[in-house]
Amino acid sequence: MATIIGGIGTSHVPTIGLAYDKKRQNDPAWAPLFEGYKPVAKWLEEKKPDVLVFFYNDHANSFFFDCYPTFSIGVSPEFDMADEGAGRRPLPNIKGHAKLAEHVVNRLVNEEFDMAVFQDRPLDHGCNSPLALLWPHAPAWPGAILPIAINVLQHPLPTAARCYKLGQAVRRAIESYPEDLKVVVVGTGGLSHQIHGERTGFNDTDWDEEFLRLFVEHPDYLNGLTHADLIRLGGAESAEVIMWMAMRGALAGKIRCLHQNHYLATTTNMAVALYEPEAGQPQEPPLAHSNTQLLGVDEIPGTYAFDIGHSVKALGLNRFFWRHREPAFRELVRRDLEAAFDESGLGEEEKALVRSRDWLGLIRYGVSFFVLEKFARVQRMSNLEVYASMRGESLDAFLRTRRVPESA
């Protein structure tokens, strides 16, 4: 059974990553910041967690305001590091934990958290800025990451209380995961800062100290603060400490602070803190099925639920069909199917399914019909013909089973 062994609160200021990459760890201007992370890195080295669950926000690098989700979770087997305009940081990709992520998504949605699910989106400084200070990464990271992105850019933001409840639900999901895993939850953002408008440069380190005290002793008080309260107390962008509240919710009951440090150099009071839950907290029993809404679906003949496991497995193949929205790609498929395969990076089994137009095999493999139908249009096949093929019938035979065959 998976266990949450601790929590980390950390700023994610992009200049932390920049200073790290420029090897300024011993620079007098930066040493107080880097020294503050060393006890946390040492604790992680000793505890050897398998997974870090990161509550973070994307800074319009992998998501944009044409579709910016309130809560989203990454389920990829691996994550790249984002290029934020100055080139990709010199950090290796990091493993995801697709099975744990699928389990957590199932539990969260069953608890009525409407999570967006993402794959193949790189992690920006919301994750990678502090990550390099927490875990060694040469030649590879020692564990996996489960990223949960929270909107703290575009109002309305989720409330502090809602983020806390999200953390509680994540805890229940993790503790019901049947595999033995050691998990650390990380909340990012803050502390006091404002980086827009005439109030740019605002800080209040007294409030930051009070926030860190209340975070341990009275999280219920913090959950009652509005975004305007947080903005007034700590600056506009400090409202992102609601992501710390998600981490706090994931740490059941009473906690103790093992270490904390904050350092105000220019615009943001950069903080790091390490917490452990008090011993004896109850854990959720393992579940036979993480998505109770689908219990019994396997007993329905000829039915294949398109779930996250299939989505992760068949992402490249689904993307191949999805790209048939693009005129240039449609033309490439018509002209040179093998070249389209190579451009899409499909495996041999996937190529064989497409070449043979095995519509039912594609569905069983993990393709969503709603991208598959785009390929059918390029093949000059109607949806009805695809339906008939999946049933092993001719179009005429299928139509004879319809109430109004003449409508075809």
Coordinates of C-alpha atoms in Angstrom, one line a residue:
M1 CA 0.0 0.0 0.0
A2 CA 1.3 3.5 -0.9
T3 CA 2.2 5.8 1.9
I4 CA 2.7 9.5 2.1
I5 CA 5.9 10.0 4.2
G6 CA 6.2 13.8 4.2
G7 CA 5.5 17.1 2.5
I8 CA 7.6 19.9 1.1
G9 CA 6.6 23.5 0.5
T10 CA 8.8 25.4 -1.9
S11 CA 9.0 28.5 -4.0
H12 CA 9.3 28.0 -7.7
V13 CA 10.9 31.3 -8.8
P14 CA 12.4 30.9 -12.2
T15 CA 15.6 32.7 -11.2
I16 CA 16.3 29.8 -8.7
G17 CA 16.7 27.5 -11.7
L18 CA 18.7 30.1 -13.6
A19 CA 21.1 30.6 -10.6
Y20 CA 21.4 26.8 -10.3
D21 CA 22.3 26.4 -14.0
K22 CA 24.9 29.2 -13.7
K23 CA 26.4 27.4 -10.7
R24 CA 25.9 30.3 -8.3
Q25 CA 25.3 28.0 -5.3
N26 CA 28.3 29.6 -3.4
D27 CA 27.7 33.1 -4.6
P28 CA 27.0 35.3 -1.5
A29 CA 23.8 36.6 -3.1
W30 CA 22.5 33.1 -3.6
A31 CA 24.1 30.9 -0.9
P32 CA 21.4 31.6 1.8
L33 CA 18.8 30.2 -0.7
F34 CA 20.7 27.1 -1.7
E35 CA 21.8 26.3 1.9
G36 CA 18.2 26.3 2.9
Y37 CA 17.5 23.4 0.5
K38 CA 20.3 21.2 1.7
P39 CA 18.5 19.7 4.7
V40 CA 15.5 18.8 2.5
A41 CA 17.7 17.2 -0.1
K42 CA 19.4 15.2 2.6
W43 CA 16.1 14.1 4.0
L44 CA 15.0 12.9 0.5
E45 CA 18.3 11.1 0.0
E46 CA 17.7 9.2 3.3
K47 CA 14.0 8.5 2.8
K48 CA 14.3 7.5 -0.9
P49 CA 10.7 8.2 -2.0
D50 CA 9.5 6.6 -5.1
V51 CA 7.3 9.4 -6.3
L52 CA 7.0 13.2 -5.7
V53 CA 3.5 14.5 -6.2
F54 CA 3.9 18.1 -7.3
F55 CA 1.1 20.6 -6.8
Y56 CA 2.3 23.3 -9.2
N57 CA 1.1 25.8 -11.8
D58 CA 2.0 26.1 -15.4
H59 CA 3.1 29.7 -16.4
A60 CA 1.4 29.7 -19.9
N61 CA 4.1 27.4 -21.2
S62 CA 2.3 24.1 -21.7
F63 CA -1.2 25.5 -21.3
F64 CA -2.6 28.7 -22.7
F65 CA -5.7 30.8 -21.9
D66 CA -7.7 29.4 -24.8
C67 CA -8.0 26.3 -22.6
Y68 CA -6.6 26.7 -19.1
P69 CA -7.9 24.1 -16.7
T70 CA -8.6 24.7 -13.0
F71 CA -7.1 21.3 -12.0
S72 CA -5.2 19.0 -14.2
I73 CA -3.0 15.9 -13.7
G74 CA -0.2 14.5 -15.8
V75 CA -0.4 10.8 -16.6
S76 CA 2.6 10.4 -19.0
P77 CA 5.3 7.8 -18.5
E78 CA 7.8 10.6 -18.9
F79 CA 7.9 14.4 -18.8
D80 CA 10.2 16.8 -20.7
M81 CA 11.4 20.2 -19.4
A82 CA 9.7 23.2 -21.0
D83 CA 11.5 25.8 -23.1
E84 CA 10.2 29.0 -21.7
G85 CA 11.7 31.3 -24.3
A86 CA 15.4 31.2 -23.4
G87 CA 16.1 27.5 -24.3
R88 CA 15.4 24.3 -22.6
R89 CA 17.1 23.9 -19.2
P90 CA 19.9 21.4 -19.1
L91 CA 18.0 18.8 -17.1
P92 CA 17.1 15.2 -18.2
N93 CA 13.5 14.2 -18.7
I94 CA 11.9 12.7 -15.6
K95 CA 9.8 9.6 -15.3
G96 CA 6.1 9.8 -14.6
H97 CA 4.2 7.0 -12.8
A98 CA 1.3 6.3 -15.2
K99 CA -0.3 3.6 -13.1
L100 CA -0.4 5.7 -9.9
A101 CA -1.6 8.7 -11.9
E102 CA -4.4 6.6 -13.5
H103 CA -5.4 5.4 -10.0
V104 CA -5.4 8.9 -8.6
V105 CA -7.4 10.4 -11.5
N106 CA -10.0 7.6 -11.1
R107 CA -10.4 8.2 -7.4
L108 CA -10.5 12.0 -7.8
V109 CA -13.2 12.0 -10.5
N110 CA -15.2 9.4 -8.5
E111 CA -15.0 11.9 -5.6
E112 CA -16.3 14.6 -8.0
F113 CA -13.1 16.5 -8.6
D114 CA -13.4 17.3 -12.3
M115 CA -9.8 16.8 -13.4
A116 CA -8.3 17.6 -16.8
V117 CA -5.8 14.9 -17.8
F118 CA -2.7 15.8 -19.8
Q119 CA 0.1 13.9 -21.6
D120 CA 3.2 15.0 -23.5
R121 CA 3.2 18.5 -22.0
P122 CA 6.6 19.6 -20.6
L123 CA 7.0 20.8 -17.1
D124 CA 8.0 24.4 -16.6
H125 CA 9.7 26.2 -13.7
G126 CA 6.6 25.6 -11.5
C127 CA 8.1 22.1 -11.2
N128 CA 11.7 22.1 -12.5
S129 CA 13.0 25.2 -10.7
P130 CA 12.9 23.6 -7.2
L131 CA 13.1 20.0 -8.4
A132 CA 16.8 20.3 -9.3
L133 CA 17.5 21.5 -5.7
L134 CA 15.6 18.6 -4.2
W135 CA 16.8 15.6 -6.2
P136 CA 20.1 14.7 -7.9
H137 CA 19.7 14.2 -11.6
A138 CA 22.9 13.0 -13.2
P139 CA 22.6 10.8 -15.1
A140 CA 18.9 10.4 -14.2
W141 CA 16.4 11.4 -11.5
P142 CA 16.1 8.9 -8.7
G143 CA 12.3 8.6 -8.8
A144 CA 9.2 9.6 -10.6
I145 CA 6.9 12.6 -10.5
L146 CA 3.1 12.9 -10.5
P147 CA 2.3 16.5 -11.5
I148 CA -1.0 18.1 -10.5
A149 CA -1.4 21.6 -12.0
I150 CA -3.6 24.2 -10.3
N151 CA -4.7 27.4 -12.0
V152 CA -3.3 30.4 -10.1
L153 CA -3.0 32.7 -13.1
Q154 CA -6.5 33.4 -14.4
H155 CA -9.3 34.3 -12.0
P156 CA -11.5 32.7 -10.7
L157 CA -8.9 30.6 -8.9
P158 CA -9.9 27.6 -6.8
T159 CA -10.3 28.6 -3.2
A160 CA -7.7 27.7 -0.6
A161 CA -10.3 25.4 1.0
R162 CA -11.0 23.6 -2.3
C163 CA -7.3 23.1 -2.8
Y164 CA -7.1 21.7 0.7
K165 CA -9.9 19.3 -0.1
L166 CA -8.2 18.3 -3.3
G167 CA -5.1 17.4 -1.2
Q168 CA -7.2 15.3 1.1
A169 CA -8.7 13.4 -1.9
V170 CA -5.2 12.9 -3.3
R171 CA -4.2 11.4 0.1
R172 CA -7.1 9.0 0.1
A173 CA -6.3 8.0 -3.5
I174 CA -2.6 7.4 -2.7
E175 CA -3.3 5.5 0.4
S176 CA -5.7 3.2 -1.4
Y177 CA -3.1 2.4 -4.1
P178 CA -2.2 -1.3 -3.7
E179 CA 1.5 -1.1 -4.6
D180 CA 4.1 -0.4 -1.9
L181 CA 5.3 3.1 -2.7
K182 CA 6.8 5.9 -0.7
V183 CA 5.3 9.2 -1.7
V184 CA 6.2 12.8 -0.8
V185 CA 3.8 15.6 -1.6
V186 CA 5.2 19.0 -2.7
G187 CA 3.3 22.3 -2.7
T188 CA 4.9 25.1 -4.7
G189 CA 4.6 28.9 -5.0
G190 CA 5.1 32.0 -2.9
L191 CA 5.8 33.4 -0.5
S192 CA 5.0 37.1 -0.5
H193 CA 5.5 38.8 -3.9
Q194 CA 3.8 40.9 -6.5
I195 CA 5.2 41.2 -10.0
H196 CA 2.7 43.4 -11.8
G197 CA 1.3 46.9 -11.5
E198 CA 2.3 49.8 -9.4
R199 CA 2.5 47.5 -6.4
T200 CA 5.3 45.5 -8.0
G201 CA 8.0 44.5 -5.5
F202 CA 5.6 44.3 -2.5
N203 CA 6.7 41.9 0.3
D204 CA 5.7 41.3 3.9
T205 CA 8.1 38.8 5.6
D206 CA 6.1 39.2 8.9
W207 CA 3.1 37.8 7.1
D208 CA 5.2 35.0 5.6
E209 CA 6.3 34.0 9.1
E210 CA 2.7 34.0 10.3
F211 CA 1.6 32.0 7.2
L212 CA 4.2 29.3 8.0
R213 CA 3.1 29.1 11.6
L214 CA -0.6 28.9 10.7
F215 CA 0.2 26.4 8.0
V216 CA 1.2 23.9 10.7
E217 CA -1.0 24.9 13.6
H218 CA -4.2 26.3 12.0
P219 CA -4.7 25.4 8.4
D220 CA -8.4 25.9 8.8
Y221 CA -7.8 29.7 9.3
L222 CA -5.8 29.8 6.1
N223 CA -8.6 27.9 4.3
G224 CA -11.0 30.7 5.3
L225 CA -8.9 33.4 3.6
T226 CA -10.2 34.8 0.3
H227 CA -7.9 35.5 -2.7
A228 CA -8.3 39.2 -1.9
D229 CA -7.1 38.5 1.6
L230 CA -4.0 36.7 0.4
I231 CA -3.3 39.4 -2.2
R232 CA -3.6 42.1 0.4
L233 CA -1.4 40.3 2.9
G234 CA 1.3 38.9 0.6
G235 CA 0.9 40.5 -2.8
A236 CA -1.0 39.5 -5.9
E237 CA 1.0 36.6 -7.0
S238 CA 1.4 35.2 -3.4
A239 CA -2.2 33.9 -3.8
E240 CA -0.5 30.9 -5.3
V241 CA 0.2 29.6 -1.8
I242 CA -3.2 27.8 -2.3
M243 CA -1.0 25.1 -3.8
W244 CA 0.7 24.8 -0.4
M245 CA -2.8 24.2 1.0
A246 CA -3.2 21.3 -1.4
M247 CA 0.0 19.8 0.0
R248 CA -1.3 20.5 3.5
G249 CA -4.5 18.6 2.8
A250 CA -2.5 15.6 1.7
L251 CA -0.8 15.5 5.1
A252 CA -3.4 14.0 7.4
G253 CA -4.1 15.7 10.6
K254 CA -1.3 17.1 12.7
I255 CA 2.1 17.7 11.2
R256 CA 5.5 18.7 12.5
C257 CA 7.9 21.1 10.7
L258 CA 11.4 19.5 10.4
H259 CA 13.0 22.5 8.6
Q260 CA 12.1 25.8 7.1
N261 CA 14.0 28.6 5.5
H262 CA 13.0 31.8 3.6
Y263 CA 15.2 34.3 1.8
L264 CA 14.1 37.6 0.3
A265 CA 16.7 38.8 -2.3
T266 CA 14.8 40.8 -4.9
T267 CA 11.0 40.4 -5.6
T268 CA 9.9 37.1 -4.0
N269 CA 10.5 35.8 -0.5
M270 CA 11.8 32.4 -1.5
A271 CA 10.9 29.6 1.0
V272 CA 11.4 25.9 1.5
A273 CA 9.9 23.9 4.3
L274 CA 9.9 20.2 5.2
Y275 CA 7.0 18.5 7.1
E276 CA 6.2 15.0 8.4
P277 CA 2.8 13.8 9.5
E278 CA 2.4 12.8 13.1
A279 CA 2.6 9.0 13.6
G280 CA -0.5 6.9 13.9
Q281 CA -2.6 8.5 11.2
P282 CA -5.2 6.1 9.7
Q283 CA -4.8 4.9 6.1
E284 CA -7.4 4.0 3.6
P285 CA -7.7 0.3 2.8
P286 CA -6.8 -0.8 -0.7
L287 CA -9.5 -0.8 -3.3
A288 CA -10.3 -3.7 -5.7
H289 CA -11.2 -1.2 -8.3
S290 CA -10.2 2.5 -8.3
N291 CA -13.0 3.6 -10.6
T292 CA -16.2 2.3 -9.1
Q293 CA -18.3 3.9 -11.9
L294 CA -16.9 1.2 -14.3
L295 CA -17.5 -1.8 -12.1
G296 CA -19.1 -4.5 -14.3
V297 CA -18.3 -2.9 -17.6
D298 CA -16.0 -5.8 -18.5
E299 CA -19.1 -8.1 -18.4
I300 CA -20.9 -6.1 -21.1
P301 CA -20.2 -8.0 -24.4
G302 CA -18.5 -6.1 -27.2
T303 CA -17.8 -3.0 -25.1
Y304 CA -14.4 -1.4 -24.6
A305 CA -14.3 1.6 -22.2
F306 CA -11.7 4.2 -23.4
D307 CA -9.9 4.9 -20.1
I308 CA -6.6 6.5 -19.1
G309 CA -4.7 3.3 -19.3
H310 CA -5.7 2.9 -23.0
S311 CA -5.1 6.6 -23.6
V312 CA -1.5 6.4 -22.3
K313 CA -0.8 3.2 -24.2
A314 CA -2.2 4.4 -27.5
L315 CA -1.4 8.1 -27.4
G316 CA 0.8 8.0 -30.5
L317 CA -1.8 6.1 -32.5
N318 CA -4.6 8.3 -31.3
R319 CA -2.6 11.3 -32.3
F320 CA -1.9 9.8 -35.7
F321 CA -5.7 9.7 -36.3
W322 CA -6.3 13.1 -34.6
R323 CA -3.9 14.7 -37.0
H324 CA -6.2 13.9 -39.9
R325 CA -7.8 17.3 -39.0
E326 CA -4.7 18.8 -40.7
P327 CA -5.0 19.1 -44.6
A328 CA -1.2 18.6 -45.1
F329 CA -1.2 15.4 -42.9
R330 CA -4.3 14.0 -44.7
E331 CA -2.5 14.5 -48.0
L332 CA 0.6 12.8 -46.6
V333 CA -1.5 9.8 -45.5
R334 CA -3.1 9.5 -49.0
R335 CA 0.3 9.9 -50.8
D336 CA 2.6 7.9 -48.5
L337 CA 1.1 6.1 -45.6
E338 CA 4.5 4.7 -44.5
A339 CA 6.0 8.1 -44.3
A340 CA 3.1 9.2 -42.2
F341 CA 3.8 6.3 -39.9
D342 CA 7.4 7.3 -39.6
E343 CA 6.5 10.9 -38.8
S344 CA 4.1 9.7 -36.1
G345 CA 6.6 7.2 -34.5
L346 CA 4.2 4.3 -34.6
G347 CA 5.2 0.8 -33.5
E348 CA 4.9 -2.3 -35.7
E349 CA 1.7 -3.6 -34.1
E350 CA 0.1 -0.2 -34.5
K351 CA 1.2 0.1 -38.2
A352 CA -0.3 -3.4 -38.9
L353 CA -3.6 -2.4 -37.4
V354 CA -3.8 0.7 -39.6
R355 CA -2.6 -1.1 -42.8
S356 CA -5.3 -3.8 -42.4
R357 CA -8.0 -1.2 -41.5
D358 CA -8.7 -3.4 -38.5
W359 CA -11.3 -1.1 -37.0
L360 CA -12.3 -3.4 -34.2
G361 CA -8.6 -4.3 -33.4
L362 CA -7.9 -0.5 -33.2
I363 CA -10.7 0.0 -30.7
R364 CA -9.5 -3.0 -28.6
Y365 CA -5.9 -1.6 -28.8
G366 CA -7.0 1.7 -27.2
V367 CA -8.1 4.0 -30.0
S368 CA -11.0 6.4 -29.4
F369 CA -13.6 6.1 -32.1
F370 CA -13.9 9.9 -32.2
V371 CA -10.4 10.2 -33.7
L372 CA -10.7 7.0 -35.6
E373 CA -13.6 8.4 -37.6
K374 CA -11.3 11.1 -39.0
F375 CA -9.2 8.4 -40.6
A376 CA -12.4 6.8 -42.0
R377 CA -13.3 10.0 -43.8
V378 CA -9.8 10.0 -45.5
Q379 CA -10.4 6.4 -46.5
R380 CA -13.8 7.4 -48.0
M381 CA -15.7 5.3 -45.5
S382 CA -18.8 6.4 -43.7
N383 CA -19.2 5.8 -40.0
L384 CA -21.9 3.3 -40.8
E385 CA -19.5 1.2 -42.8
V386 CA -17.0 1.3 -39.9
Y387 CA -19.8 0.2 -37.5
A388 CA -20.7 -2.7 -39.8
S389 CA -17.1 -3.8 -40.0
M390 CA -16.7 -3.8 -36.2
R391 CA -19.8 -6.1 -36.0
G392 CA -18.4 -8.4 -38.7
E393 CA -21.2 -7.5 -41.1
S394 CA -21.7 -6.0 -44.5
L395 CA -23.2 -2.5 -44.6
D396 CA -26.4 -3.9 -46.0
A397 CA -26.7 -6.4 -43.2
F398 CA -26.0 -3.8 -40.6
L399 CA -28.6 -1.4 -42.1
R400 CA -31.2 -4.2 -41.9
T401 CA -30.8 -4.1 -38.1
R402 CA -31.6 -0.3 -38.0
R403 CA -35.1 1.1 -37.4
V404 CA -35.0 3.3 -40.5
P405 CA -32.4 1.9 -43.0
E406 CA -33.4 4.5 -45.5
S407 CA -32.0 7.3 -43.3
A408 CA -28.4 6.1 -44.2

